[in-house]
């Protein structure tokens, strides 16, 4: 019999008042892992009240003590590293290496939070006028929330929670209802930390709980990662309700491959970028633009290496690509592949109707390579969020940059080249928030802000890095004269 | 495991091999060798945990676990030497395939220890 996941509110596990349950499946085996409640506005209100009540005591807890909690938290995550990785594989369908990589990057965010005592320090100036001194102090701003996606169920919450609470705020997490198990585990560890009750809270659910968080008057700010359509709604709703908001949206990430690039080595890295996490990441390589002579060489080498990828169950260490998240995702991706063929593209490697022995009911889409994709087609412009790499041809470097800059998205773009001038021009001219040079997945480490431009980001301050310190603190100016 | 085609597959195979060797050496009363194998296993598990770099995960080709099968039925001095040779060869072959230098270094060191 399936169990129903509980919320974590005010230092304890609490059943949601929801009448609707959403099943959580292992997308490879179809095993019914648990049921996730679609928590209500009343559940959210309980969490916000707890977070608000905890704020005063927590903000006055010395920052070094708050950072020390993160030290203990990191040790717990390290101690449970393999178990967490396995949970991520089971709820998401990615490979063990990808899950371990995700947990590792989550730990990097905890590391970053340990530096909050340094990063929260402020500055001052004596004698701005005779005998008058002026200083700034950073103070925590209140109750923050994060609404996080299915594709990195353990890592993305850690972009926000550790820094938010180490800055002295209290926090509410609403994870994706498709992948709530690793965050449940995360809160079991947080529970062991003995943080003051109400400092961290977990509300499981979908739209009703997200809406309640965005509309609750006692929530100061909201972080979101998901699709652009939803990111825009989140941004508009939060700003309408007077909140801080950082909403990271979808993407269509381009990779330019120059004729001077090492094609074989580039393709090896592009494979990871395009098919890692079965293409379900906002930094996934979606379109490879072969410049001039590079196009044919790129197409041939990709076709060869893509066909060799081993698709399977993520808990098998030899699996190189796992499933997509659900049957509905599979159907959507396969429809887009079919549409691309209708629009005249050449489906070189077709991942539709893919199957894996022993896992016949899984949500499989094989690695797909589509060549001769034309501008103004669906495949060139719309996010697939699946293991599909489109190939486009550009006559020159400038044409490649034009193709990339025409996208309505601006999350990431990469160039593969051995020419420094090309790399410099690319960094300078391409309108994307994360630029890779000979790196297919330009994922910023925790001490840098996670970039994103155009329809890939709505807000002012990004997640991670110094932006996160700005987001989670209020600066107060103090002007003093003692006579 | 038929193929060593991912970072995790290689590190897990290495850790499992060291665990087997630890048991094997323990069974024949070679306490120092057993302890060294266990130390290597722990190090490999740490390396697997700490050095998996999401942005540079790439498929690995050209390695097969079958090429490194250990014959643990022969506990003679010659048998032990043969096992150490295979383990050393394994580490020599896999280290260059890993694109994270810290992990590569750990594998190289394991190989050197077996080659002694």
XYZ file of C-alpha atoms in Angstrom:
599
model
C 0.000 0.000 0.000
C 1.307 3.412 -0.953
C 2.176 5.986 1.673
C 1.227 9.646 1.511
C 4.007 12.154 1.967
C 3.584 14.636 4.785
C 4.423 18.290 4.994
C 7.069 19.514 7.421
C 5.762 22.502 9.323
C 6.907 24.135 12.553
C 9.481 21.462 13.286
C 7.291 18.409 12.721
C 5.725 16.186 10.078
C 2.116 17.029 9.448
C -0.496 15.480 7.171
C -1.841 17.886 4.593
C -5.500 18.761 4.604
C -5.577 18.060 0.869
C -8.314 15.933 -0.616
C -6.343 15.347 -3.810
C -3.345 13.045 -4.038
C -0.864 12.869 -6.916
C 0.928 9.575 -7.527
C 4.720 9.561 -7.609
C 6.172 6.974 -10.003
C 9.589 5.649 -10.862
C 9.487 6.589 -14.557
C 11.613 3.602 -15.576
C 9.895 0.816 -13.651
C 6.467 2.466 -13.204
C 6.646 1.466 -9.548
C 4.220 3.544 -7.497
C 6.568 5.085 -4.947
C 4.249 7.303 -2.916
C 1.413 9.769 -3.102
C 1.993 13.493 -2.922
C -0.732 15.671 -1.401
C -1.941 18.686 -3.330
C -1.643 20.916 -0.282
C -4.126 23.681 0.240
C -3.955 27.379 1.048
C -4.649 26.419 4.658
C -1.541 24.198 4.707
C 0.490 27.069 3.295
C -0.914 29.444 5.861
C 0.196 27.124 8.653
C 3.706 27.033 7.202
C 3.895 30.787 6.739
C 2.656 31.402 10.280
C 5.319 29.049 11.629
C 8.028 30.679 9.531
C 6.925 34.145 10.576
C 6.836 33.200 14.257
C 10.333 31.729 14.032
C 11.858 34.749 12.314
C 12.678 37.000 15.262
C 14.526 34.340 17.238
C 16.321 33.038 14.162
C 17.482 36.417 12.873
C 19.016 37.152 16.279
C 20.826 33.809 16.343
C 24.469 34.736 15.646
C 25.369 34.315 12.009
C 28.325 32.120 12.955
C 25.924 29.764 14.722
C 23.630 29.774 11.682
C 26.616 28.927 9.484
C 27.592 26.144 11.859
C 24.234 24.476 11.213
C 25.233 24.382 7.539
C 28.473 22.662 8.439
C 26.539 19.894 10.199
C 24.041 19.774 7.349
C 26.822 19.258 4.828
C 28.241 16.381 6.845
C 24.807 14.739 6.874
C 24.430 15.072 3.109
C 27.923 13.627 2.578
C 27.120 10.730 4.909
C 23.907 9.993 3.018
C 25.252 10.805 -0.443
C 24.641 7.444 -2.096
C 21.188 7.006 -0.606
C 20.099 10.463 -1.767
C 21.487 9.775 -5.241
C 19.500 6.540 -5.465
C 16.298 8.322 -4.446
C 16.896 10.936 -7.156
C 17.375 8.170 -9.734
C 14.193 6.417 -8.704
C 11.938 9.456 -8.650
C 13.414 11.186 -11.712
C 14.846 8.503 -13.996
C 18.291 10.023 -14.501
C 21.541 8.041 -14.237
C 23.541 7.449 -11.051
C 26.369 9.690 -12.273
C 23.889 12.451 -13.004
C 22.246 12.020 -9.616
C 25.619 12.043 -7.859
C 26.565 15.146 -9.842
C 23.334 16.791 -8.742
C 23.909 15.998 -5.079
C 27.487 17.243 -5.350
C 26.309 20.566 -6.747
C 23.767 20.781 -3.960
C 26.607 20.394 -1.479
C 28.446 23.234 -3.236
C 25.481 25.464 -2.415
C 25.716 24.457 1.243
C 29.430 25.299 1.089
C 28.528 28.698 -0.300
C 26.077 29.310 2.548
C 28.872 28.678 5.039
C 30.529 31.819 3.677
C 27.522 33.997 4.558
C 29.293 35.453 7.639
C 31.808 36.979 5.235
C 29.370 37.848 2.479
C 26.834 39.589 4.731
C 29.400 42.041 6.044
C 28.767 45.592 5.025
C 30.707 48.803 4.772
C 30.807 52.302 6.081
C 32.408 55.686 5.783
C 33.478 58.048 8.537
C 32.907 61.776 8.356
C 30.497 62.010 5.474
C 29.979 65.378 7.083
C 31.665 66.795 10.162
C 31.375 64.207 12.918
C 28.818 62.174 11.012
C 29.452 58.552 10.061
C 27.454 56.462 7.600
C 27.300 52.679 7.487
C 25.252 50.012 5.829
C 24.113 46.797 7.487
C 22.573 43.782 5.851
C 19.599 42.302 7.639
C 17.517 39.245 6.842
C 14.260 40.208 5.180
C 11.687 37.731 6.502
C 9.927 34.643 5.169
C 11.098 33.344 1.786
C 9.699 30.581 -0.385
C 10.976 28.529 -3.296
C 8.960 26.657 -5.890
C 11.250 24.118 -7.489
C 11.130 21.823 -10.538
C 11.286 18.072 -11.104
C 14.498 17.988 -13.109
C 16.958 18.641 -10.262
C 14.814 17.731 -7.275
C 17.616 17.762 -4.707
C 19.954 20.417 -6.096
C 17.632 23.295 -6.943
C 16.111 23.593 -3.444
C 19.686 23.900 -2.187
C 20.322 26.874 -4.461
C 17.966 28.733 -2.140
C 17.356 27.193 1.279
C 20.898 27.187 2.768
C 21.703 30.780 1.813
C 18.256 32.054 2.776
C 18.341 30.664 6.286
C 22.028 31.338 6.927
C 21.268 34.970 6.102
C 18.735 34.781 8.957
C 15.489 34.319 7.048
C 12.958 31.568 7.501
C 11.949 29.394 4.611
C 9.219 27.392 2.913
C 9.913 24.944 0.109
C 7.348 23.675 -2.346
C 8.989 21.022 -4.500
C 7.632 19.486 -7.682
C 4.857 16.986 -6.959
C 6.489 14.677 -9.529
C 9.699 14.360 -7.488
C 9.010 15.035 -3.807
C 11.005 12.153 -2.326
C 14.525 13.551 -2.272
C 13.231 16.766 -0.713
C 11.398 14.695 1.875
C 14.761 13.076 2.652
C 16.375 16.529 2.730
C 13.886 17.615 5.385
C 14.474 14.446 7.387
C 18.100 15.555 7.590
C 17.128 19.135 8.438
C 14.908 17.739 11.177
C 17.972 16.012 12.650
C 19.775 19.364 12.759
C 17.448 20.639 15.492
C 16.979 24.028 13.913
C 14.481 26.160 15.827
C 10.950 25.150 14.929
C 9.545 26.984 11.921
C 12.875 28.001 10.384
C 12.443 25.519 7.528
C 9.123 24.242 6.264
C 8.042 21.930 3.458
C 4.694 22.122 1.713
C 4.045 19.509 -0.969
C 1.672 20.260 -3.765
C 0.975 21.866 -7.100
C -0.819 25.020 -8.234
C -2.974 25.760 -5.142
C -0.016 25.793 -2.741
C 2.187 27.737 -5.185
C -0.539 30.335 -5.625
C -1.076 30.582 -1.884
C 2.640 31.220 -1.335
C 2.678 33.940 -3.982
C -0.381 35.637 -2.556
C 0.338 35.296 1.169
C 0.987 38.737 2.666
C 3.647 37.425 5.057
C 5.895 35.953 2.368
C 8.665 38.417 1.492
C 10.062 36.794 -1.610
C 9.743 33.830 -3.942
C 12.302 31.933 -6.005
C 11.140 29.807 -8.902
C 12.701 27.497 -11.465
C 10.588 25.987 -14.229
C 9.151 26.756 -17.644
C 9.074 30.270 -19.076
C 5.297 30.334 -19.277
C 4.992 29.609 -15.561
C 7.979 31.803 -14.659
C 6.185 34.749 -16.224
C 3.023 34.022 -14.236
C 5.076 33.674 -11.041
C 6.838 36.960 -11.713
C 3.621 38.815 -12.451
C 1.755 37.361 -9.476
C 4.573 38.009 -7.016
C 5.237 41.559 -8.149
C 1.500 42.287 -8.063
C 1.597 41.132 -4.454
C 4.598 43.288 -3.619
C 7.156 40.499 -3.319
C 10.719 40.031 -4.383
C 10.908 37.417 -7.069
C 13.506 35.590 -9.091
C 11.893 33.359 -11.720
C 14.140 31.224 -13.876
C 12.389 29.967 -16.988
C 12.957 27.685 -19.925
C 15.555 27.684 -22.631
C 16.646 26.824 -26.120
C 20.384 26.621 -25.782
C 22.557 26.809 -28.868
C 26.031 25.453 -29.405
C 28.131 26.866 -32.235
C 30.764 24.497 -33.582
C 33.486 26.166 -35.600
C 35.499 24.458 -38.359
C 38.625 24.871 -36.192
C 37.109 22.863 -33.308
C 38.275 19.357 -32.440
C 35.100 17.689 -33.691
C 35.500 14.299 -32.003
C 36.272 15.792 -28.576
C 33.586 18.448 -28.990
C 30.955 15.856 -29.839
C 31.833 13.849 -26.746
C 31.097 16.884 -24.597
C 28.048 17.883 -26.649
C 26.585 14.418 -26.036
C 26.649 15.041 -22.300
C 25.186 18.497 -22.828
C 22.347 17.364 -25.086
C 21.416 13.987 -23.642
C 22.438 14.338 -19.984
C 19.371 14.012 -17.729
C 17.631 12.957 -20.971
C 17.757 16.579 -22.068
C 15.555 17.655 -19.186
C 17.548 20.574 -17.908
C 17.401 24.261 -18.579
C 21.043 24.214 -19.673
C 20.653 21.296 -22.079
C 22.163 21.782 -25.506
C 19.180 21.945 -27.843
C 20.621 23.129 -31.146
C 24.116 22.567 -32.496
C 24.995 25.078 -35.185
C 27.705 23.774 -37.493
C 29.577 26.637 -39.086
C 30.720 26.097 -42.693
C 32.608 22.847 -43.152
C 32.002 21.874 -39.544
C 28.388 21.001 -40.281
C 28.906 17.754 -42.180
C 31.700 16.558 -39.906
C 29.589 17.370 -36.872
C 26.571 15.547 -38.281
C 28.580 12.415 -39.095
C 30.370 12.283 -35.734
C 27.190 12.968 -33.780
C 25.273 10.264 -35.651
C 28.038 7.790 -34.827
C 28.342 8.640 -31.133
C 24.621 9.135 -30.472
C 23.869 5.643 -31.721
C 26.356 4.216 -29.217
C 24.719 5.765 -26.135
C 23.428 3.165 -23.719
C 19.907 3.956 -22.558
C 18.560 2.182 -19.491
C 17.636 2.175 -15.852
C 19.601 4.738 -13.913
C 20.530 2.446 -11.048
C 22.575 0.391 -13.517
C 25.965 2.137 -13.419
C 26.574 1.406 -17.091
C 23.534 3.403 -18.191
C 24.480 6.576 -20.029
C 20.993 8.010 -20.466
C 17.815 7.420 -18.472
C 14.118 8.010 -18.989
C 12.105 11.149 -19.338
C 9.923 12.045 -16.390
C 6.536 10.729 -17.512
C 4.457 9.287 -20.297
C 2.949 12.686 -21.006
C 6.459 14.138 -21.422
C 7.306 11.257 -23.769
C 4.197 11.941 -25.838
C 4.931 15.671 -26.050
C 8.552 15.070 -27.110
C 7.601 12.473 -29.713
C 4.984 14.841 -31.137
C 7.643 17.527 -31.533
C 9.963 15.082 -33.312
C 7.148 14.158 -35.702
C 6.367 17.799 -36.316
C 10.000 18.483 -37.106
C 9.971 15.754 -39.741
C 6.808 17.276 -41.194
C 8.575 20.638 -41.353
C 11.267 19.121 -43.568
C 14.045 18.248 -41.134
C 16.003 14.988 -41.376
C 15.546 12.739 -38.344
C 18.980 11.090 -38.426
C 18.623 9.173 -35.181
C 15.007 8.641 -34.131
C 14.273 8.026 -30.455
C 10.546 7.542 -30.852
C 8.975 4.212 -29.850
C 12.095 3.397 -27.881
C 12.125 0.489 -25.498
C 14.474 -0.960 -22.912
C 14.424 -4.676 -22.178
C 13.032 -5.425 -18.770
C 11.534 -1.936 -18.429
C 8.906 -2.058 -21.156
C 6.522 0.276 -19.350
C 9.065 3.015 -18.763
C 8.829 6.515 -20.236
C 11.607 6.035 -22.747
C 12.600 8.385 -25.508
C 15.839 7.404 -27.193
C 18.529 9.956 -28.010
C 17.369 11.780 -31.107
C 19.368 13.721 -33.665
C 17.585 15.935 -36.171
C 19.592 17.494 -38.987
C 18.844 20.225 -41.528
C 16.618 22.110 -39.105
C 15.557 25.435 -40.564
C 15.042 28.747 -38.750
C 11.406 29.585 -38.040
C 10.508 25.954 -37.403
C 9.290 24.507 -34.143
C 12.474 22.541 -33.560
C 14.616 25.646 -33.962
C 12.598 27.750 -31.573
C 10.560 25.819 -29.040
C 11.946 24.129 -25.953
C 11.718 20.321 -26.219
C 12.976 19.416 -22.739
C 13.893 15.953 -23.887
C 16.783 14.044 -25.473
C 16.605 15.761 -28.833
C 19.463 17.630 -30.471
C 18.734 19.725 -33.545
C 21.417 20.518 -36.104
C 21.465 23.759 -38.036
C 23.926 25.078 -40.570
C 25.451 28.554 -40.570
C 27.632 29.943 -43.342
C 29.827 31.968 -41.025
C 30.519 32.834 -37.408
C 28.393 35.973 -37.747
C 25.491 33.932 -39.129
C 25.762 31.564 -36.179
C 25.612 34.467 -33.719
C 22.582 35.877 -35.572
C 20.790 32.518 -35.362
C 21.493 32.298 -31.630
C 20.466 35.861 -30.879
C 17.141 35.476 -32.697
C 15.959 33.076 -30.009
C 13.449 34.419 -27.549
C 15.362 32.542 -24.853
C 18.708 33.521 -23.397
C 19.686 30.966 -20.823
C 22.929 29.583 -22.204
C 25.005 29.356 -25.354
C 28.328 27.691 -26.076
C 31.004 27.724 -28.696
C 33.446 24.979 -29.574
C 36.546 26.445 -31.160
C 40.317 26.545 -30.955
C 40.366 30.206 -31.945
C 40.573 32.758 -29.147
C 39.152 35.567 -31.256
C 36.032 33.541 -32.044
C 35.633 32.759 -28.368
C 36.032 36.391 -27.392
C 33.559 37.600 -30.014
C 31.093 34.948 -28.928
C 31.301 35.933 -25.257
C 30.933 39.578 -26.243
C 28.064 39.365 -28.701
C 25.810 36.481 -27.748
C 22.762 37.411 -25.691
C 22.633 34.616 -23.146
C 23.174 34.596 -19.421
C 25.580 31.663 -19.272
C 28.268 31.324 -21.934
C 30.343 28.200 -22.494
C 33.614 28.017 -24.360
C 34.408 24.405 -25.202
C 31.900 23.462 -22.477
C 28.444 22.281 -23.498
C 26.733 22.802 -20.149
C 27.646 26.265 -18.932
C 26.369 25.714 -15.391
C 27.645 28.336 -12.948
C 29.123 27.094 -9.715
C 27.435 28.117 -6.483
C 29.529 31.230 -5.943
C 28.418 32.736 -9.267
C 24.891 33.877 -10.108
C 22.952 31.564 -12.390
C 22.571 33.770 -15.447
C 19.610 33.972 -17.762
C 18.281 36.625 -20.083
C 15.236 37.379 -22.236
C 12.411 34.842 -21.710
C 14.690 32.613 -19.653
C 14.581 34.871 -16.609
C 12.084 37.173 -14.985
C 13.374 39.340 -12.177
C 16.438 41.347 -11.273
C 18.564 39.290 -8.913
C 19.476 35.790 -10.012
C 19.840 32.693 -7.897
C 23.246 31.779 -6.395
C 26.338 33.885 -5.807
C 26.280 37.450 -4.525
C 22.889 37.954 -6.156
C 21.462 35.536 -3.614
C 22.916 37.533 -0.727
C 21.285 40.637 -2.173
C 18.003 38.788 -2.661
C 17.880 37.423 0.854
C 18.904 40.584 2.712
C 17.704 44.105 3.194
C 20.294 46.846 3.315
C 19.824 49.470 5.941
C 21.730 52.734 5.950
C 22.700 54.162 9.327
C 23.824 57.781 9.618
C 25.163 58.674 13.064
C 26.228 61.774 14.920
C 27.246 61.702 18.582
C 27.721 65.005 20.266
C 28.722 -5.200 -15.250
C 29.859 -5.817 -18.800
C 31.275 -2.449 -19.631
C 33.110 0.377 -17.925
C 31.483 3.224 -19.817
C 30.782 5.911 -17.215
C 32.642 7.696 -14.433
C 30.497 5.915 -11.856
C 30.852 2.498 -13.516
C 34.645 2.748 -13.333
C 34.815 4.045 -9.775
C 32.224 1.535 -8.550
C 34.033 -1.328 -10.258
C 37.307 -0.225 -8.656
C 35.732 0.062 -5.190
C 34.087 -3.340 -5.548
C 37.377 -4.870 -6.696
C 39.156 -3.495 -3.641
C 36.381 -4.824 -1.388
C 36.866 -8.284 -2.924
C 40.608 -8.029 -2.460
C 40.174 -6.965 1.150
C 38.110 -10.104 1.839
C 40.544 -12.265 -0.097
C 43.618 -11.014 1.709
C 41.819 -11.246 5.066
C 40.928 -14.864 4.333
C 44.572 -15.768 3.791
C 45.791 -13.863 6.847
C 47.425 -11.019 4.908
C 46.255 -8.309 7.310
C 48.408 -5.481 5.947
C 47.315 -6.100 2.364
C 43.681 -6.362 3.444
C 43.939 -3.065 5.292
C 45.508 -1.374 2.271
C 42.730 -2.650 0.000
C 40.087 -1.405 2.402
C 41.778 2.001 2.535
C 41.753 2.152 -1.263
C 38.050 1.190 -1.337
C 37.186 4.024 1.027
C 39.261 6.453 -1.010
C 37.599 5.377 -4.258
C 34.148 5.819 -2.757
C 35.126 9.300 -1.619
C 36.546 10.110 -5.041
C 33.319 8.897 -6.679
C 31.333 11.146 -4.366
C 33.492 14.258 -4.526
C 34.751 14.341 -8.081
C 31.692 13.751 -10.192
C 31.473 16.951 -12.225
C 28.074 17.301 -13.790
C 29.191 19.666 -16.564
C 31.903 17.381 -17.857
C 30.155 14.012 -17.650
C 30.946 12.268 -20.914
C 30.508 8.726 -22.200
C 33.618 6.559 -21.853
C 34.548 3.988 -24.482
C 37.004 1.152 -24.890
C 36.995 -0.469 -21.458
C 35.431 -3.765 -20.522
C 35.263 -5.281 -17.062
C 35.855 -8.737 -18.530
C 39.443 -7.719 -19.296
C 40.146 -7.277 -15.613
C 38.634 -10.395 -14.088
C 40.588 -11.540 -11.016
C 41.363 -15.190 -10.350
C 40.878 -15.357 -6.614
C 40.988 -19.153 -6.503
C 44.772 -19.169 -6.550
C 46.137 -17.898 -3.224
C 49.740 -18.842 -3.950
C 52.483 -16.222 -4.117
C 52.292 -16.408 -7.923
C 48.515 -16.119 -7.786
C 48.738 -13.013 -5.626
C 51.282 -11.492 -7.989
C 48.998 -12.159 -10.959
C 46.060 -10.518 -9.201
C 48.174 -7.465 -8.333
C 49.304 -7.229 -11.972
C 45.739 -7.231 -13.227
C 44.693 -4.619 -10.681
C 47.649 -2.422 -11.601
C 46.811 -2.782 -15.304
C 43.196 -1.903 -14.600
C 44.151 1.367 -12.912
C 46.709 2.132 -15.613
C 44.047 1.704 -18.314
C 41.182 3.546 -16.649
C 42.978 6.598 -15.230
C 43.518 8.347 -18.590
C 39.851 7.878 -19.464
C 38.688 10.009 -16.535
C 38.523 13.734 -17.285
C 38.795 14.961 -13.691
C 42.423 15.276 -12.633
C 41.835 14.652 -8.909
C 40.085 11.370 -9.683
C 42.755 10.446 -12.205
C 45.449 11.011 -9.601
C 43.706 8.746 -7.098
C 43.396 5.969 -9.671
C 47.035 6.310 -10.670
C 48.083 6.015 -7.042
C 45.980 2.884 -6.547
C 47.718 1.422 -9.592
C 51.141 2.248 -8.212
C 50.276 0.586 -4.915
C 49.314 -2.628 -6.686
C 52.441 -2.514 -8.828
C 54.760 -2.429 -5.796
